[in-house]
CSV table of C-alpha atoms in Angstrom, one decimal:
chain,number,residue,atom,x,y,z
A,24,UNK,CA,-40.6,-11.9,28.4
A,25,UNK,CA,-43.8,-9.9,29.0
A,26,UNK,CA,-46.9,-10.8,30.6
A,27,UNK,CA,-50.3,-10.9,28.6
A,28,UNK,CA,-54.0,-11.9,28.6
A,29,UNK,CA,-56.5,-13.2,25.8
A,30,UNK,CA,-59.8,-13.7,24.3
A,31,UNK,CA,-62.5,-16.0,23.1
A,32,UNK,CA,-64.6,-15.3,20.1
A,33,UNK,CA,-68.0,-15.6,18.7
A,34,UNK,CA,-69.1,-13.4,15.8
A,35,UNK,CA,-68.5,-13.2,12.0
A,36,UNK,CA,-65.3,-12.5,10.4
A,37,UNK,CA,-64.5,-8.9,9.6
A,38,UNK,CA,-64.0,-7.8,6.1
A,39,UNK,CA,-60.4,-7.4,5.2
A,40,UNK,CA,-60.8,-3.9,3.9
A,41,UNK,CA,-62.3,-2.8,7.2
A,42,UNK,CA,-58.9,-3.0,8.9
A,43,UNK,CA,-57.1,0.1,10.0
A,44,UNK,CA,-54.0,0.6,7.8
A,45,UNK,CA,-50.9,0.4,9.8
A,46,UNK,CA,-47.3,1.3,9.0
A,47,UNK,CA,-45.1,-1.6,9.4
A,48,UNK,CA,-42.2,-0.1,7.9
A,49,UNK,CA,-39.1,1.6,9.8
A,50,UNK,CA,-41.4,3.1,12.4
A,51,UNK,CA,-44.2,5.3,12.9
A,52,UNK,CA,-44.0,8.8,11.2
A,53,UNK,CA,-43.7,11.5,14.0
A,54,UNK,CA,-46.7,12.9,15.3
A,55,UNK,CA,-48.9,10.4,13.6
A,56,UNK,CA,-51.3,8.1,15.7
A,57,UNK,CA,-51.9,4.6,15.1
A,58,UNK,CA,-55.3,3.0,15.7
A,59,UNK,CA,-55.3,-0.6,16.7
A,60,UNK,CA,-58.2,-3.1,17.3
A,61,UNK,CA,-58.1,-5.6,20.0
A,62,UNK,CA,-60.9,-8.3,19.7
A,63,UNK,CA,-61.9,-10.8,22.4
A,64,UNK,CA,-65.1,-12.9,22.8
A,65,UNK,CA,-66.3,-12.0,26.3
A,66,UNK,CA,-68.7,-9.6,27.9
A,67,UNK,CA,-68.0,-5.9,28.8
A,68,UNK,CA,-66.9,-6.0,32.4
A,69,UNK,CA,-65.4,-9.6,32.3
A,70,UNK,CA,-61.9,-10.3,33.4
A,71,UNK,CA,-60.9,-10.0,29.7
A,72,UNK,CA,-62.3,-6.7,29.6
A,73,UNK,CA,-60.6,-5.5,32.7
A,74,UNK,CA,-57.3,-6.5,31.4
A,75,UNK,CA,-58.0,-5.3,27.9
A,76,UNK,CA,-59.0,-1.8,29.0
A,77,UNK,CA,-56.2,-1.4,31.2
A,78,UNK,CA,-53.7,-2.5,28.4
A,79,UNK,CA,-55.3,0.3,26.0
A,80,UNK,CA,-55.1,2.9,28.8
A,81,UNK,CA,-51.4,2.2,29.7
A,82,UNK,CA,-50.5,1.8,26.0
A,83,UNK,CA,-51.8,5.1,25.2
A,84,UNK,CA,-49.8,6.7,28.1
A,85,UNK,CA,-46.5,4.9,27.4
A,86,UNK,CA,-46.6,5.6,23.8
A,87,UNK,CA,-47.5,9.3,24.4
A,88,UNK,CA,-50.6,8.8,22.5
A,89,UNK,CA,-49.0,7.3,19.4
A,90,UNK,CA,-50.9,4.0,19.5
A,91,UNK,CA,-54.6,4.0,20.6
A,92,UNK,CA,-56.4,0.6,21.1
A,93,UNK,CA,-60.2,0.3,20.5
A,94,UNK,CA,-61.6,-2.9,22.3
A,95,UNK,CA,-64.3,-4.9,20.5
A,96,UNK,CA,-65.6,-7.6,23.2
A,97,UNK,CA,-68.3,-10.1,22.5
A,98,UNK,CA,-67.1,-11.6,19.5
A,99,UNK,CA,-67.8,-8.8,17.4
A,100,UNK,CA,-65.0,-9.2,15.0
A,101,UNK,CA,-65.3,-13.0,14.8
A,102,UNK,CA,-65.1,-16.3,16.4
A,103,UNK,CA,-61.9,-17.5,18.3
A,104,UNK,CA,-60.1,-19.3,15.4
A,105,UNK,CA,-61.3,-16.7,12.9
A,106,UNK,CA,-59.8,-13.7,14.9
A,107,UNK,CA,-56.4,-15.6,15.3
A,108,UNK,CA,-56.3,-15.9,11.7
A,109,UNK,CA,-57.1,-12.3,11.2
A,110,UNK,CA,-54.2,-11.3,13.6
A,111,UNK,CA,-52.0,-13.7,11.4
A,112,UNK,CA,-52.9,-11.6,8.3
A,113,UNK,CA,-52.7,-8.3,10.0
A,114,UNK,CA,-56.5,-7.5,9.3
A,115,UNK,CA,-56.9,-7.0,13.3
A,116,UNK,CA,-53.8,-6.1,15.2
A,117,UNK,CA,-54.5,-7.7,18.6
A,118,UNK,CA,-56.6,-10.4,20.1
A,119,UNK,CA,-57.1,-11.7,23.7
A,120,UNK,CA,-57.5,-15.5,23.3
A,121,UNK,CA,-57.8,-18.3,25.7
A,122,UNK,CA,-54.9,-20.6,25.2
A,123,UNK,CA,-56.9,-23.5,24.0
A,124,UNK,CA,-57.6,-22.9,20.2
A,125,UNK,CA,-53.8,-22.2,19.9
A,126,UNK,CA,-53.5,-26.0,19.5
A,127,UNK,CA,-54.7,-25.4,15.8
A,128,UNK,CA,-51.8,-23.2,15.2
A,129,UNK,CA,-49.0,-25.3,17.0
A,130,UNK,CA,-49.7,-28.6,18.7
A,131,UNK,CA,-47.3,-27.8,21.4
A,132,UNK,CA,-49.5,-25.7,23.3
A,133,UNK,CA,-51.5,-28.8,24.0
A,134,UNK,CA,-49.1,-29.3,26.8
A,135,UNK,CA,-50.7,-26.3,28.8
A,136,UNK,CA,-54.2,-28.3,28.5
A,137,UNK,CA,-53.0,-31.8,30.0
A,138,UNK,CA,-55.0,-32.5,33.0
A,139,UNK,CA,-53.6,-31.6,36.5
A,140,UNK,CA,-50.1,-31.0,35.0
A,141,UNK,CA,-49.5,-27.8,36.9
A,142,UNK,CA,-49.5,-27.5,40.7
A,143,UNK,CA,-51.4,-24.2,40.4
A,144,UNK,CA,-51.2,-20.9,38.3
A,145,UNK,CA,-48.1,-19.6,40.1
A,146,UNK,CA,-46.3,-22.8,39.1
A,147,UNK,CA,-47.4,-22.4,35.4
A,148,UNK,CA,-46.6,-18.9,35.3
A,149,UNK,CA,-43.0,-19.6,36.6
A,150,UNK,CA,-42.7,-21.9,33.7
A,151,UNK,CA,-44.2,-19.5,31.0
A,152,UNK,CA,-41.9,-16.8,32.0
A,153,UNK,CA,-39.1,-19.2,31.4
A,154,UNK,CA,-37.9,-21.7,28.9
A,155,UNK,CA,-41.4,-23.2,28.4
A,156,UNK,CA,-42.8,-19.8,27.4
A,157,UNK,CA,-39.9,-19.0,25.2
A,158,UNK,CA,-40.4,-22.4,23.2
A,159,UNK,CA,-44.1,-21.8,22.6
A,160,UNK,CA,-43.6,-18.1,21.7
A,161,UNK,CA,-40.9,-19.1,19.1
A,162,UNK,CA,-43.2,-21.7,17.5
A,163,UNK,CA,-46.2,-19.1,17.3
A,164,UNK,CA,-43.8,-16.4,16.1
A,165,UNK,CA,-43.2,-18.7,13.0
A,166,UNK,CA,-47.0,-18.4,12.4
A,167,UNK,CA,-46.9,-14.5,12.5
A,168,UNK,CA,-48.4,-14.4,16.0
A,169,UNK,CA,-46.3,-12.6,18.5
A,170,UNK,CA,-47.0,-13.6,22.1
A,171,UNK,CA,-47.0,-10.4,24.4
A,172,UNK,CA,-47.6,-12.6,27.4
A,173,UNK,CA,-49.7,-15.0,29.2
A,174,UNK,CA,-52.5,-14.2,31.6
A,175,UNK,CA,-54.9,-15.8,34.1
A,176,UNK,CA,-58.2,-17.6,32.8
A,177,UNK,CA,-59.2,-19.7,35.8
A,178,UNK,CA,-59.4,-23.3,36.6
A,179,UNK,CA,-61.8,-25.2,34.4
A,180,UNK,CA,-64.9,-26.8,35.9
A,181,UNK,CA,-68.0,-28.8,34.6
A,182,UNK,CA,-71.5,-27.5,34.5
A,183,UNK,CA,-74.5,-29.6,33.3
A,184,UNK,CA,-78.2,-29.9,33.6
A,185,UNK,CA,-78.5,-33.4,34.7
A,186,UNK,CA,-76.5,-34.1,38.0
A,187,UNK,CA,-73.6,-33.1,40.2
A,188,UNK,CA,-70.3,-34.7,39.0
A,189,UNK,CA,-69.0,-36.2,42.1
A,190,UNK,CA,-66.8,-38.8,40.4
A,191,UNK,CA,-65.7,-39.6,36.8
A,192,UNK,CA,-68.6,-41.9,36.2
A,193,UNK,CA,-71.2,-39.1,36.7
A,194,UNK,CA,-70.3,-37.8,33.3
A,195,UNK,CA,-71.3,-40.9,31.7
A,196,UNK,CA,-73.7,-40.1,28.7
A,197,UNK,CA,-73.5,-36.2,29.0
A,198,UNK,CA,-72.8,-34.2,25.9
A,199,UNK,CA,-70.2,-31.5,27.1
A,200,UNK,CA,-69.0,-28.5,25.1
A,201,UNK,CA,-65.3,-28.0,25.0
A,202,UNK,CA,-63.1,-25.5,23.1
A,203,UNK,CA,-61.5,-26.6,19.9
A,204,UNK,CA,-58.6,-28.2,21.6
A,205,UNK,CA,-58.2,-32.0,21.3
A,206,UNK,CA,-56.9,-32.5,25.0
A,207,UNK,CA,-60.0,-30.8,26.3
A,208,UNK,CA,-62.1,-33.1,24.3
A,209,UNK,CA,-60.2,-36.1,25.4
A,210,UNK,CA,-60.5,-35.3,29.1
A,211,UNK,CA,-64.4,-35.3,28.8
A,212,UNK,CA,-64.3,-38.4,26.7
A,213,UNK,CA,-61.9,-40.2,29.1
A,214,UNK,CA,-64.2,-39.5,32.1
A,215,UNK,CA,-67.1,-41.1,30.3
A,216,UNK,CA,-68.9,-37.9,28.7
A,217,UNK,CA,-69.0,-37.0,25.0
A,218,UNK,CA,-66.9,-34.0,24.2
A,219,UNK,CA,-68.6,-31.6,21.7
A,220,UNK,CA,-66.1,-28.9,20.2
A,221,UNK,CA,-67.9,-25.6,19.9
A,222,UNK,CA,-67.1,-21.9,19.8
A,223,UNK,CA,-68.0,-20.2,23.1
A,224,UNK,CA,-70.2,-17.6,21.5
A,225,UNK,CA,-72.6,-20.6,20.7
A,226,UNK,CA,-72.7,-22.2,23.9
A,227,UNK,CA,-75.8,-20.4,25.7
A,228,UNK,CA,-78.0,-21.0,22.9
A,229,UNK,CA,-76.9,-24.8,22.7
A,230,UNK,CA,-77.5,-25.2,26.3
A,231,UNK,CA,-80.9,-23.4,26.1
A,232,UNK,CA,-81.9,-25.5,23.3
A,233,UNK,CA,-80.7,-28.8,24.8
A,234,UNK,CA,-78.1,-29.4,21.9
A,235,UNK,CA,-75.7,-30.2,24.7
A,236,UNK,CA,-76.2,-30.9,28.4
A,237,UNK,CA,-73.3,-29.0,29.7
A,238,UNK,CA,-69.9,-27.2,29.2
A,239,UNK,CA,-66.5,-26.9,30.7
A,240,UNK,CA,-64.7,-23.6,31.3
A,241,UNK,CA,-63.5,-21.5,34.2
A,242,UNK,CA,-65.9,-19.7,36.6
A,243,UNK,CA,-64.6,-16.3,35.5
A,244,UNK,CA,-65.9,-17.2,32.0
A,245,UNK,CA,-69.1,-19.0,33.0
A,246,UNK,CA,-70.6,-16.4,35.0
A,247,UNK,CA,-70.3,-13.4,32.7
A,248,UNK,CA,-71.8,-15.4,30.0
A,249,UNK,CA,-74.8,-15.9,32.1
A,250,UNK,CA,-74.8,-19.7,32.0
A,251,UNK,CA,-76.2,-19.9,35.4
A,252,UNK,CA,-79.4,-19.2,33.7
A,253,UNK,CA,-79.3,-22.3,31.8
A,254,UNK,CA,-77.3,-24.6,34.0
A,255,UNK,CA,-78.3,-26.3,37.2
A,256,UNK,CA,-75.2,-27.8,38.6
A,257,UNK,CA,-71.6,-26.6,38.8
A,258,UNK,CA,-68.8,-29.2,39.8
A,259,UNK,CA,-65.3,-27.9,40.7
A,260,UNK,CA,-63.2,-30.5,39.1
A,261,UNK,CA,-60.3,-28.0,38.2
A,262,UNK,CA,-59.3,-30.5,35.6
A,263,UNK,CA,-56.8,-28.2,34.0
A,264,UNK,CA,-55.8,-24.6,34.4
A,265,UNK,CA,-56.7,-22.2,31.7
A,266,UNK,CA,-54.6,-19.2,30.4
A,267,UNK,CA,-55.3,-16.1,28.4
A,268,UNK,CA,-52.8,-14.8,25.7
A,269,UNK,CA,-52.5,-11.3,24.2
A,270,UNK,CA,-51.4,-11.9,20.6
A,271,UNK,CA,-50.3,-9.1,18.2
A,272,UNK,CA,-49.4,-9.4,14.5
A,273,UNK,CA,-45.6,-10.3,14.4
A,274,UNK,CA,-44.8,-8.0,11.5
A,275,UNK,CA,-46.8,-5.0,12.9
A,276,UNK,CA,-44.6,-5.4,16.2
A,277,UNK,CA,-41.3,-5.5,14.5
A,278,UNK,CA,-42.1,-2.6,12.3
A,279,UNK,CA,-42.5,-0.3,15.3
A,280,UNK,CA,-39.3,1.6,16.6
A,281,UNK,CA,-37.6,0.5,19.8
A,282,UNK,CA,-39.5,3.1,22.0
A,283,UNK,CA,-42.9,2.1,20.7
A,284,UNK,CA,-42.1,-1.8,20.9
A,285,UNK,CA,-41.1,-1.1,24.6
A,286,UNK,CA,-44.2,0.9,25.4
A,287,UNK,CA,-46.4,-2.2,24.0
A,288,UNK,CA,-44.7,-4.7,26.0
A,289,UNK,CA,-44.6,-2.6,29.2
A,290,UNK,CA,-48.3,-1.9,28.7
A,291,UNK,CA,-49.0,-5.7,28.4
A,292,UNK,CA,-46.6,-6.4,31.5
A,293,UNK,CA,-48.3,-3.9,33.8
A,294,UNK,CA,-51.8,-4.7,32.7
A,295,UNK,CA,-51.5,-8.4,33.5
A,296,UNK,CA,-50.3,-7.8,37.0
A,297,UNK,CA,-53.8,-6.2,37.4
A,298,UNK,CA,-55.6,-8.9,35.4
A,299,UNK,CA,-54.3,-11.7,37.1
A,300,UNK,CA,-55.0,-10.3,40.5
A,301,UNK,CA,-58.5,-9.4,39.3
A,302,UNK,CA,-59.1,-13.1,37.9
A,303,UNK,CA,-58.2,-14.6,41.2
A,304,UNK,CA,-60.2,-12.3,43.4
A,305,UNK,CA,-63.3,-12.3,41.2
A,306,UNK,CA,-63.7,-16.1,41.2
A,307,UNK,CA,-65.2,-16.5,44.6
A,308,UNK,CA,-67.5,-13.6,44.1
A,309,UNK,CA,-68.6,-15.3,41.0
A,310,UNK,CA,-69.3,-18.8,42.6
A,311,UNK,CA,-71.6,-16.8,45.3
A,312,UNK,CA,-73.4,-15.1,42.6
A,313,UNK,CA,-74.1,-18.5,40.6
A,314,UNK,CA,-75.4,-20.3,44.0
A,315,UNK,CA,-77.6,-17.1,44.5
A,316,UNK,CA,-79.0,-17.8,41.0
A,317,UNK,CA,-79.8,-21.3,41.9
A,318,UNK,CA,-76.8,-23.3,40.6
A,319,UNK,CA,-75.8,-26.3,43.0
A,320,UNK,CA,-72.1,-26.1,43.6
A,321,UNK,CA,-70.0,-29.2,44.5
A,322,UNK,CA,-66.6,-29.8,45.3
A,323,UNK,CA,-65.6,-33.4,44.4
A,324,UNK,CA,-62.5,-35.3,45.5
A,325,UNK,CA,-60.1,-34.7,42.8
A,326,UNK,CA,-57.8,-37.9,43.4
A,327,UNK,CA,-60.2,-40.2,41.2
A,328,UNK,CA,-60.2,-37.5,38.5
A,329,UNK,CA,-56.4,-37.3,38.4
A,330,UNK,CA,-56.0,-41.0,38.1
A,331,UNK,CA,-58.6,-41.5,35.3
A,332,UNK,CA,-57.1,-38.6,33.3
A,333,UNK,CA,-53.6,-39.6,33.7
A,334,UNK,CA,-53.1,-41.8,30.6
A,335,UNK,CA,-53.9,-38.6,28.4
A,336,UNK,CA,-50.4,-37.3,29.2
A,337,UNK,CA,-48.9,-40.5,27.7
A,338,UNK,CA,-51.1,-40.0,24.5
A,339,UNK,CA,-49.5,-36.7,23.7
A,340,UNK,CA,-45.8,-37.2,24.9
A,341,UNK,CA,-43.7,-37.6,21.9
A,342,UNK,CA,-46.6,-36.8,19.5
A,343,UNK,CA,-47.8,-33.2,20.1
A,344,UNK,CA,-44.7,-32.3,22.2
A,345,UNK,CA,-41.2,-33.6,23.0
A,346,UNK,CA,-40.7,-35.6,26.2
A,347,UNK,CA,-38.1,-33.0,27.2
A,348,UNK,CA,-40.6,-30.3,27.4
A,349,UNK,CA,-43.0,-32.3,29.4
A,350,UNK,CA,-40.2,-33.2,31.8
A,351,UNK,CA,-39.5,-29.6,32.2
A,352,UNK,CA,-43.1,-29.0,33.5
A,353,UNK,CA,-43.3,-32.1,35.7
A,354,UNK,CA,-40.0,-32.4,37.1
């Protein structure tokens, strides 16, 4: 299994006839270059962009120029769910997506969003590179989405404009944006806040206008989106780990000859080595930048948060995913 990365979204859906025509038959004709589009939601220079650009460079190298990838950041080609659907249809070849919206395509991915279910990202990646990852990838493949791999998207924290979150009760009455994933919303609701599902591309303006009081995401996504301009407090709850996923259209990949398929998978794996390292290293720098911008950062004791959110696990076991799969993660 290869490693990968992902995207969040925030624009309008591209017209179908704007897509690049791709040969998905018995391989690429000799000497002909394929042009693929990779859409993601985040800013130029973000950890999404670092991984995306490196993937594009390596794929051009490994394919001897047979496949060129053009990056479309900042939600230029659509919101998160729209872009995934475009990859399903083959009107966009690739997307980087935060794992959360994948729950709309297979409920089993909600397992990844359970609060405090993983010890850390190393623990999670060990499982995603084994039986857990294989199970999730098979389910997504049935939806015409091929997972090239899983990447590092930080640990989610809360920001808001009212007060530091030192204990679960401090979320009481706060309207908090989450991605379109039922577990993310359930965490906020269980802790006393009011979860609001919203595409990430709409968050800045919603905070600016006071439509919501805060949001939850990883620092590596919060700072590049300049949310420090419209938020006063950041609380390091680390209530769930976040992952990025590089998705390609299943039929497109299957239609390549073996050498080109290998080039795509190698490029994703090698790019992710760099993306994971970059995401970890840049987090501390971004926290410092947010503090310099005037955001008050606090580090609460997490035991109360773990205890308060534990019932969420029981709500999904046997419903969204099998108990055996849950046991695989928690044993």
